[in-house]
C-alpha cells in the first residue's frame, strides 16, 4: 500500500511516499527556517503563504524521487492537528483536493502521534511503550498501550522544552531555532552554573518557564556587573539541567509502569546529550531505548505516512476515509484524542 503523506503544521512543507508503513520511497522537506530566522521565531501568516507557494513543487519532487506516478498512490494522508491553523489548512485543503480528484481515501493524522510513529520507520512496533514527546509545542510523557492507543501520564505545566531552548538561545543572541545551536555549543563548555530544576510536584510533570526567567536574570546580572558571558558554559549548564530533568521523569515513568521500552519523539529527540545520557540510563535499567534517525526527528511527512498506515490497517470501517470533505484543520488537540 502506497500512502502519499503531507505535513504542513508549522514551518516545514513536507511530502512523502511511504510503502507498507515502513518503506520510505521519498521524503521531501522544504524548510522555511531561513525566512523566519530574521523574526526570531515562526510567523504564522508568513508560514501559511510559503506552504501555499511551495506545496505543488514539493509534490512534484516527491513523486519524481519515489519514481512513482500519482495514479499509483493508494491513499493520501495529512496532518490535520495540532499546529498553526493557517499552516495546517494549506496541507489539509491540498490533500482534500488530491483525494477528491483521484477518488482515493484520505487519512487524517495527529501531528504528535506522527512524531511517535517516526520510531517505527526502522523498527518493528514494540508495545506497550513509554513515549517522551518533546518538541517546540509539546513536552509530554505518554503511555502507548496499543497502536493508536495513548494515555497521558504527565506534561509541562507551562513552556514546552523546545520553546525553552528557542527562547534561551534568543536571550543569548544565538539565533533560531535554538535547540540545535545550544546542543552544538554546549559541547564546547562545562555545566558549571547552578540552574533551577525542571521538576514540579506532579509525578511526571515538568516546568520550563522558571529556567527561562533564571537565564534572563543571569544574563542581566552579568550585564550590570560588566562581566563577560561565557556562552558555551551557559549552554552546557542549561542543557545538562534540562536533559537531567527529562531523564529523571521518563525513567521513573517506565519503571513505575513496568514498561521496558522508551521512545523519543519530536524535534528535541534530536538532542545529542539526551540520546547519549538517556541511552546510558536505559542500559543500567534494562530498558530498550528507540529514537528516530535525525531527519525523522524534526517535522517531516514520512512519519505522517507511517502513522496513517497504522491507523488505516486497524480501522474496521475503511469507508470512513472516503468521507473527508468536512475534514478541517484544528490548532489544539490532545494526543489521547485522534483526529
Ligand atoms: O517537532 P519539531 O520539528 O516541531 C514542532 O512540532 O514543534 O520541533 C522543533 C523544536 C524546536 O524548538 C527546536 O529548537 C528543537 O525542536 N530542536 C532541538 C534540537 N533540534 C531541534 N532541541 C534540542 N536539541 C536539538 N538538537
Ligand atoms: Zn513537530
GROMACS .gro file of C-alpha atoms and ligand atoms in nm:
model
  366
    1UNK     CA    1   0.000   0.000   0.000
    2UNK     CA    2   0.148   0.333  -0.107
    3UNK     CA    3   0.049   0.635   0.101
    4UNK     CA    4   0.130   0.990  -0.005
    5UNK     CA    5   0.153   1.194   0.315
    6UNK     CA    6   0.154   1.572   0.365
    7UNK     CA    7   0.288   1.769   0.663
    8UNK     CA    8   0.248   2.148   0.697
    9UNK     CA    9   0.171   2.208   1.066
   10UNK     CA   10   0.448   2.463   1.130
   11UNK     CA   11   0.736   2.585   0.912
   12UNK     CA   12   0.822   2.275   0.709
   13UNK     CA   13   0.635   2.184   0.391
   14UNK     CA   14   0.691   1.813   0.353
   15UNK     CA   15   0.550   1.537   0.132
   16UNK     CA   16   0.648   1.170   0.143
   17UNK     CA   17   0.556   0.842  -0.021
   18UNK     CA   18   0.561   0.553   0.226
   19UNK     CA   19   0.506   0.194   0.120
   20UNK     CA   20   0.350  -0.058   0.361
   21UNK     CA   21   0.410   0.160   0.666
   22UNK     CA   22   0.788   0.148   0.682
   23UNK     CA   23   0.946   0.176   0.339
   24UNK     CA   24   1.006   0.547   0.276
   25UNK     CA   25   1.027   0.589  -0.103
   26UNK     CA   26   1.078   0.965  -0.073
   27UNK     CA   27   1.053   1.231   0.198
   28UNK     CA   28   1.095   1.586   0.068
   29UNK     CA   29   1.121   1.864   0.327
   30UNK     CA   30   1.117   2.229   0.227
   31UNK     CA   31   1.216   2.425   0.537
   32UNK     CA   32   1.126   2.790   0.593
   33UNK     CA   33   1.379   2.834   0.875
   34UNK     CA   34   1.581   3.094   0.682
   35UNK     CA   35   1.266   3.301   0.621
   36UNK     CA   36   1.156   3.304   0.989
   37UNK     CA   37   1.507   3.339   1.133
   38UNK     CA   38   1.504   3.718   1.099
   39UNK     CA   39   1.194   3.736   1.323
   40UNK     CA   40   1.345   3.505   1.591
   41UNK     CA   41   1.058   3.258   1.552
   42UNK     CA   42   0.784   3.132   1.319
   43UNK     CA   43   0.541   3.399   1.192
   44UNK     CA   44   0.215   3.207   1.128
   45UNK     CA   45   0.083   3.414   0.835
   46UNK     CA   46   0.417   3.403   0.653
   47UNK     CA   47   0.434   3.027   0.714
   48UNK     CA   48   0.091   2.971   0.552
   49UNK     CA   49   0.183   3.177   0.246
   50UNK     CA   50   0.506   2.986   0.194
   51UNK     CA   51   0.335   2.648   0.229
   52UNK     CA   52   0.097   2.755  -0.045
   53UNK     CA   53   0.384   2.865  -0.267
   54UNK     CA   54   0.592   2.550  -0.211
   55UNK     CA   55   0.348   2.264  -0.183
   56UNK     CA   56   0.300   2.183  -0.557
   57UNK     CA   57   0.677   2.193  -0.619
   58UNK     CA   58   0.737   1.963  -0.319
   59UNK     CA   59   0.474   1.719  -0.453
   60UNK     CA   60   0.640   1.709  -0.795
   61UNK     CA   61   0.983   1.646  -0.643
   62UNK     CA   62   0.846   1.382  -0.406
   63UNK     CA   63   0.684   1.179  -0.685
   64UNK     CA   64   0.997   1.206  -0.900
   65UNK     CA   65   1.219   1.084  -0.620
   66UNK     CA   66   0.980   0.799  -0.534
   67UNK     CA   67   0.976   0.706  -0.906
   68UNK     CA   68   0.604   0.686  -0.877
   69UNK     CA   69   0.305   0.821  -1.071
   70UNK     CA   70   0.033   0.983  -0.864
   71UNK     CA   71  -0.217   0.727  -1.006
   72UNK     CA   72  -0.021   0.453  -0.822
   73UNK     CA   73  -0.098   0.609  -0.483
   74UNK     CA   74  -0.348   0.401  -0.282
   75UNK     CA   75  -0.433   0.663  -0.017
   76UNK     CA   76  -0.348   1.016   0.089
   77UNK     CA   77  -0.267   1.128   0.445
   78UNK     CA   78  -0.237   1.468   0.606
   79UNK     CA   79  -0.154   1.626   0.942
   80UNK     CA   80  -0.479   1.796   1.044
   81UNK     CA   81  -0.398   1.881   1.411
   82UNK     CA   82  -0.239   2.026   1.620
   83UNK     CA   83  -0.038   2.315   1.479
   84UNK     CA   84  -0.068   2.664   1.330
   85UNK     CA   85  -0.418   2.666   1.190
   86UNK     CA   86  -0.340   2.854   0.867
   87UNK     CA   87  -0.037   2.634   0.802
   88UNK     CA   88  -0.236   2.316   0.866
   89UNK     CA   89  -0.518   2.438   0.645
   90UNK     CA   90  -0.288   2.462   0.342
   91UNK     CA   91  -0.194   2.095   0.374
   92UNK     CA   92  -0.548   1.981   0.457
   93UNK     CA   93  -0.701   2.165   0.158
   94UNK     CA   94  -0.433   2.037  -0.078
   95UNK     CA   95  -0.480   1.679   0.046
   96UNK     CA   96  -0.858   1.701   0.014
   97UNK     CA   97  -0.817   1.823  -0.344
   98UNK     CA   98  -0.588   1.531  -0.432
   99UNK     CA   99  -0.806   1.268  -0.263
  100UNK     CA  100  -1.119   1.406  -0.430
  101UNK     CA  101  -0.955   1.435  -0.769
  102UNK     CA  102  -0.818   1.079  -0.763
  103UNK     CA  103  -1.112   0.935  -0.564
  104UNK     CA  104  -0.885   0.777  -0.302
  105UNK     CA  105  -0.910   0.756   0.079
  106UNK     CA  106  -0.775   1.044   0.291
  107UNK     CA  107  -0.635   0.957   0.635
  108UNK     CA  108  -0.613   1.250   0.881
  109UNK     CA  109  -0.318   1.228   1.122
  110UNK     CA  110  -0.242   1.380   1.464
  111UNK     CA  111   0.097   1.555   1.442
  112UNK     CA  112   0.231   1.439   1.780
  113UNK     CA  113   0.123   1.079   1.716
  114UNK     CA  114   0.314   1.101   1.387
  115UNK     CA  115   0.629   1.204   1.580
  116UNK     CA  116   0.596   0.886   1.789
  117UNK     CA  117   0.543   0.672   1.476
  118UNK     CA  118   0.873   0.802   1.336
  119UNK     CA  119   1.024   0.536   1.565
  120UNK     CA  120   0.858   0.259   1.361
  121UNK     CA  121   1.020   0.352   1.030
  122UNK     CA  122   1.326   0.148   1.115
  123UNK     CA  123   1.196  -0.076   1.397
  124UNK     CA  124   0.904  -0.312   1.442
  125UNK     CA  125   0.623  -0.181   1.659
  126UNK     CA  126   0.706  -0.297   2.015
  127UNK     CA  127   0.428  -0.215   2.259
  128UNK     CA  128   0.350  -0.115   2.528
  129UNK     CA  129   0.599   0.170   2.538
  130UNK     CA  130   0.655   0.499   2.717
  131UNK     CA  131   0.700   0.789   2.477
  132UNK     CA  132   0.877   1.110   2.569
  133UNK     CA  133   0.720   1.360   2.331
  134UNK     CA  134   0.938   1.670   2.316
  135UNK     CA  135   0.902   1.943   2.055
  136UNK     CA  136   0.857   2.317   2.009
  137UNK     CA  137   0.498   2.298   2.132
  138UNK     CA  138   0.482   1.986   2.350
  139UNK     CA  139   0.652   1.815   2.644
  140UNK     CA  140   0.462   1.503   2.744
  141UNK     CA  141   0.515   1.158   2.886
  142UNK     CA  142   0.271   0.924   2.716
  143UNK     CA  143   0.193   0.557   2.760
  144UNK     CA  144   0.127   0.385   2.428
  145UNK     CA  145  -0.064   0.067   2.509
  146UNK     CA  146  -0.150  -0.041   2.154
  147UNK     CA  147  -0.118   0.109   1.808
  148UNK     CA  148  -0.301   0.446   1.821
  149UNK     CA  149  -0.400   0.398   2.189
  150UNK     CA  150  -0.242   0.661   2.415
  151UNK     CA  151  -0.263   0.761   2.782
  152UNK     CA  152  -0.120   1.091   2.901
  153UNK     CA  153   0.094   1.039   3.214
  154UNK     CA  154   0.247   1.384   3.252
  155UNK     CA  155   0.329   1.707   3.075
  156UNK     CA  156   0.473   2.055   3.110
  157UNK     CA  157   0.283   2.300   3.324
  158UNK     CA  158   0.399   2.595   3.111
  159UNK     CA  159   0.651   2.621   2.823
  160UNK     CA  160   0.747   2.329   2.602
  161UNK     CA  161   1.110   2.217   2.617
  162UNK     CA  162   1.184   2.313   2.253
  163UNK     CA  163   1.026   2.654   2.312
  164UNK     CA  164   1.254   2.696   2.616
  165UNK     CA  165   1.560   2.608   2.403
  166UNK     CA  166   1.449   2.862   2.141
  167UNK     CA  167   1.387   3.137   2.398
  168UNK     CA  168   1.716   3.082   2.584
  169UNK     CA  169   1.903   3.089   2.251
  170UNK     CA  170   1.731   3.417   2.171
  171UNK     CA  171   1.835   3.563   2.510
  172UNK     CA  172   2.192   3.454   2.437
  173UNK     CA  173   2.168   3.609   2.088
  174UNK     CA  174   2.242   3.274   1.923
  175UNK     CA  175   1.971   3.265   1.653
  176UNK     CA  176   1.680   3.039   1.559
  177UNK     CA  177   1.598   2.753   1.605
  178UNK     CA  178   1.780   2.743   1.937
  179UNK     CA  179   1.781   2.367   2.001
  180UNK     CA  180   2.048   2.257   1.753
  181UNK     CA  181   2.259   2.570   1.821
  182UNK     CA  182   2.265   2.523   2.200
  183UNK     CA  183   2.321   2.148   2.154
  184UNK     CA  184   2.632   2.217   1.942
  185UNK     CA  185   2.764   2.500   2.158
  186UNK     CA  186   2.725   2.304   2.483
  187UNK     CA  187   2.991   2.059   2.360
  188UNK     CA  188   3.248   2.340   2.398
  189UNK     CA  189   3.156   2.419   2.761
  190UNK     CA  190   3.123   2.260   3.105
  191UNK     CA  191   2.795   2.258   3.304
  192UNK     CA  192   2.928   2.458   3.599
  193UNK     CA  193   2.638   2.703   3.657
  194UNK     CA  194   2.363   2.619   3.907
  195UNK     CA  195   2.022   2.633   3.740
  196UNK     CA  196   1.676   2.559   3.891
  197UNK     CA  197   1.530   2.213   3.828
  198UNK     CA  198   1.261   2.146   3.568
  199UNK     CA  199   1.069   1.921   3.808
  200UNK     CA  200   0.737   2.016   3.962
  201UNK     CA  201   0.513   1.841   4.211
  202UNK     CA  202   0.319   1.623   3.961
  203UNK     CA  203   0.488   1.284   3.941
  204UNK     CA  204   0.556   1.303   3.568
  205UNK     CA  205   0.514   1.676   3.510
  206UNK     CA  206   0.765   1.945   3.413
  207UNK     CA  207   0.807   2.322   3.425
  208UNK     CA  208   1.041   2.518   3.198
  209UNK     CA  209   0.936   2.879   3.250
  210UNK     CA  210   1.146   2.919   3.568
  211UNK     CA  211   1.464   2.821   3.384
  212UNK     CA  212   1.393   3.069   3.110
  213UNK     CA  213   1.349   3.351   3.365
  214UNK     CA  214   1.659   3.235   3.553
  215UNK     CA  215   1.867   3.253   3.233
  216UNK     CA  216   1.732   3.601   3.157
  217UNK     CA  217   1.814   3.722   3.512
  218UNK     CA  218   2.162   3.569   3.490
  219UNK     CA  219   2.234   3.748   3.163
  220UNK     CA  220   2.105   4.080   3.302
  221UNK     CA  221   2.316   4.046   3.617
  222UNK     CA  222   2.630   3.973   3.415
  223UNK     CA  223   2.548   4.275   3.203
  224UNK     CA  224   2.507   4.505   3.505
  225UNK     CA  225   2.831   4.381   3.664
  226UNK     CA  226   3.008   4.423   3.331
  227UNK     CA  227   3.102   4.052   3.336
  228UNK     CA  228   3.160   3.869   3.009
  229UNK     CA  229   2.916   3.587   2.938
  230UNK     CA  230   3.073   3.256   2.851
  231UNK     CA  231   2.813   3.124   2.604
  232UNK     CA  232   2.942   2.762   2.592
  233UNK     CA  233   2.927   2.739   2.976
  234UNK     CA  234   2.575   2.882   2.980
  235UNK     CA  235   2.464   2.647   2.700
  236UNK     CA  236   2.623   2.340   2.865
  237UNK     CA  237   2.472   2.422   3.206
  238UNK     CA  238   2.126   2.484   3.062
  239UNK     CA  239   2.133   2.168   2.854
  240UNK     CA  240   2.270   1.948   3.134
  241UNK     CA  241   1.990   2.064   3.360
  242UNK     CA  242   1.709   2.022   3.106
  243UNK     CA  243   1.830   1.679   2.995
  244UNK     CA  244   1.865   1.562   3.358
  245UNK     CA  245   1.503   1.662   3.428
  246UNK     CA  246   1.372   1.479   3.121
  247UNK     CA  247   1.571   1.164   3.201
  248UNK     CA  248   1.463   1.153   3.565
  249UNK     CA  249   1.090   1.164   3.484
  250UNK     CA  250   1.084   0.933   3.184
  251UNK     CA  251   1.285   0.664   3.366
  252UNK     CA  252   1.053   0.698   3.666
  253UNK     CA  253   0.751   0.655   3.437
  254UNK     CA  254   0.894   0.345   3.267
  255UNK     CA  255   0.989   0.181   3.598
  256UNK     CA  256   0.664   0.267   3.775
  257UNK     CA  257   0.455   0.142   3.484
  258UNK     CA  258   0.680  -0.167   3.447
  259UNK     CA  259   0.736  -0.093   3.077
  260UNK     CA  260   1.075  -0.170   2.927
  261UNK     CA  261   1.061   0.033   2.606
  262UNK     CA  262   1.109   0.410   2.579
  263UNK     CA  263   1.051   0.601   2.255
  264UNK     CA  264   1.183   0.953   2.196
  265UNK     CA  265   0.966   1.170   1.972
  266UNK     CA  266   0.964   1.528   1.841
  267UNK     CA  267   1.228   1.781   1.740
  268UNK     CA  268   1.410   1.776   2.075
  269UNK     CA  269   1.461   1.400   2.032
  270UNK     CA  270   1.746   1.510   1.803
  271UNK     CA  271   1.936   1.635   2.109
  272UNK     CA  272   2.274   1.459   2.126
  273UNK     CA  273   2.318   1.478   2.504
  274UNK     CA  274   1.969   1.339   2.566
  275UNK     CA  275   2.024   1.050   2.324
  276UNK     CA  276   2.359   0.967   2.487
  277UNK     CA  277   2.275   1.007   2.857
  278UNK     CA  278   1.927   0.853   2.835
  279UNK     CA  279   2.083   0.564   2.642
  280UNK     CA  280   2.324   0.501   2.931
  281UNK     CA  281   2.047   0.526   3.190
  282UNK     CA  282   1.828   0.283   2.993
  283UNK     CA  283   2.114   0.034   2.971
  284UNK     CA  284   2.155   0.046   3.352
  285UNK     CA  285   1.782  -0.016   3.395
  286UNK     CA  286   1.737  -0.284   3.127
  287UNK     CA  287   1.516  -0.058   2.921
  288UNK     CA  288   1.520  -0.053   2.539
  289UNK     CA  289   1.556   0.300   2.402
  290UNK     CA  290   1.446   0.388   2.050
  291UNK     CA  291   1.481   0.722   1.875
  292UNK     CA  292   1.424   0.814   1.511
  293UNK     CA  293   1.719   0.898   1.289
  294UNK     CA  294   1.795   1.272   1.284
  295UNK     CA  295   1.599   1.355   0.968
  296UNK     CA  296   1.285   1.189   1.110
  297UNK     CA  297   1.303   1.378   1.446
  298UNK     CA  298   1.202   1.724   1.326
  299UNK     CA  299   0.888   1.778   1.117
  300UNK     CA  300   0.863   1.551   0.813
  301UNK     CA  301   0.589   1.377   0.614
  302UNK     CA  302   0.737   1.025   0.631
  303UNK     CA  303   0.627   0.997   0.995
  304UNK     CA  304   0.277   1.109   0.891
  305UNK     CA  305   0.265   0.832   0.629
  306UNK     CA  306   0.369   0.571   0.887
  307UNK     CA  307   0.111   0.686   1.145
  308UNK     CA  308  -0.155   0.691   0.871
  309UNK     CA  309  -0.074   0.335   0.762
  310UNK     CA  310  -0.112   0.202   1.118
  311UNK     CA  311  -0.437   0.396   1.158
  312UNK     CA  312  -0.571   0.256   0.831
  313UNK     CA  313  -0.492  -0.109   0.898
  314UNK     CA  314  -0.656  -0.112   1.242
  315UNK     CA  315  -0.975   0.063   1.121
  316UNK     CA  316  -1.261  -0.179   1.050
  317UNK     CA  317  -1.474   0.077   0.865
  318UNK     CA  318  -1.232   0.178   0.587
  319UNK     CA  319  -1.516   0.353   0.402
  320UNK     CA  320  -1.490   0.637   0.653
  321UNK     CA  321  -1.166   0.751   0.490
  322UNK     CA  322  -1.361   0.828   0.171
  323UNK     CA  323  -1.583   1.068   0.362
  324UNK     CA  324  -1.335   1.354   0.403
  325UNK     CA  325  -1.499   1.664   0.260
  326UNK     CA  326  -1.579   1.804   0.608
  327UNK     CA  327  -1.221   1.750   0.734
  328UNK     CA  328  -1.082   2.066   0.888
  329UNK     CA  329  -0.757   2.187   1.048
  330UNK     CA  330  -0.758   2.207   1.431
  331UNK     CA  331  -0.496   2.406   1.620
  332UNK     CA  332  -0.509   2.220   1.954
  333UNK     CA  333  -0.582   1.854   2.010
  334UNK     CA  334  -0.478   1.623   2.295
  335UNK     CA  335  -0.266   1.327   2.188
  336UNK     CA  336  -0.521   1.095   2.352
  337UNK     CA  337  -0.788   1.218   2.108
  338UNK     CA  338  -0.736   1.111   1.748
  339UNK     CA  339  -0.832   1.333   1.455
  340LIG     O1  340   0.900   1.868   1.621
  340LIG     P1  341   0.953   1.995   1.572
  340LIG     O2  342   1.032   1.995   1.444
  340LIG     O3  343   0.838   2.099   1.552
  340LIG     C1  344   0.729   2.103   1.640
  340LIG     O4  345   0.637   2.020   1.622
  340LIG     O5  346   0.738   2.185   1.733
  340LIG     O6  347   1.041   2.056   1.690
  340LIG     C2  348   1.107   2.177   1.679
  340LIG     C3  349   1.181   2.204   1.808
  340LIG     C4  350   1.244   2.343   1.813
  340LIG     O7  351   1.207   2.406   1.934
  340LIG     C5  352   1.394   2.314   1.808
  340LIG     O8  353   1.471   2.411   1.874
  340LIG     C6  354   1.402   2.179   1.874
  340LIG     O9  355   1.289   2.110   1.826
  340LIG     N1  356   1.525   2.105   1.841
  340LIG     C7  357   1.619   2.070   1.933
  340LIG     C8  358   1.724   2.008   1.861
  340LIG     N2  359   1.689   2.004   1.728
  340LIG     C9  360   1.567   2.064   1.718
  340LIG     N3  361   1.623   2.090   2.064
  340LIG    C10  362   1.733   2.046   2.132
  340LIG     N4  363   1.837   1.986   2.070
  340LIG    C11  364   1.838   1.964   1.936
  340LIG     N5  365   1.943   1.905   1.877
  341LIG    ZN1  366   0.660   1.856   1.517
   0.00000   0.00000   0.00000
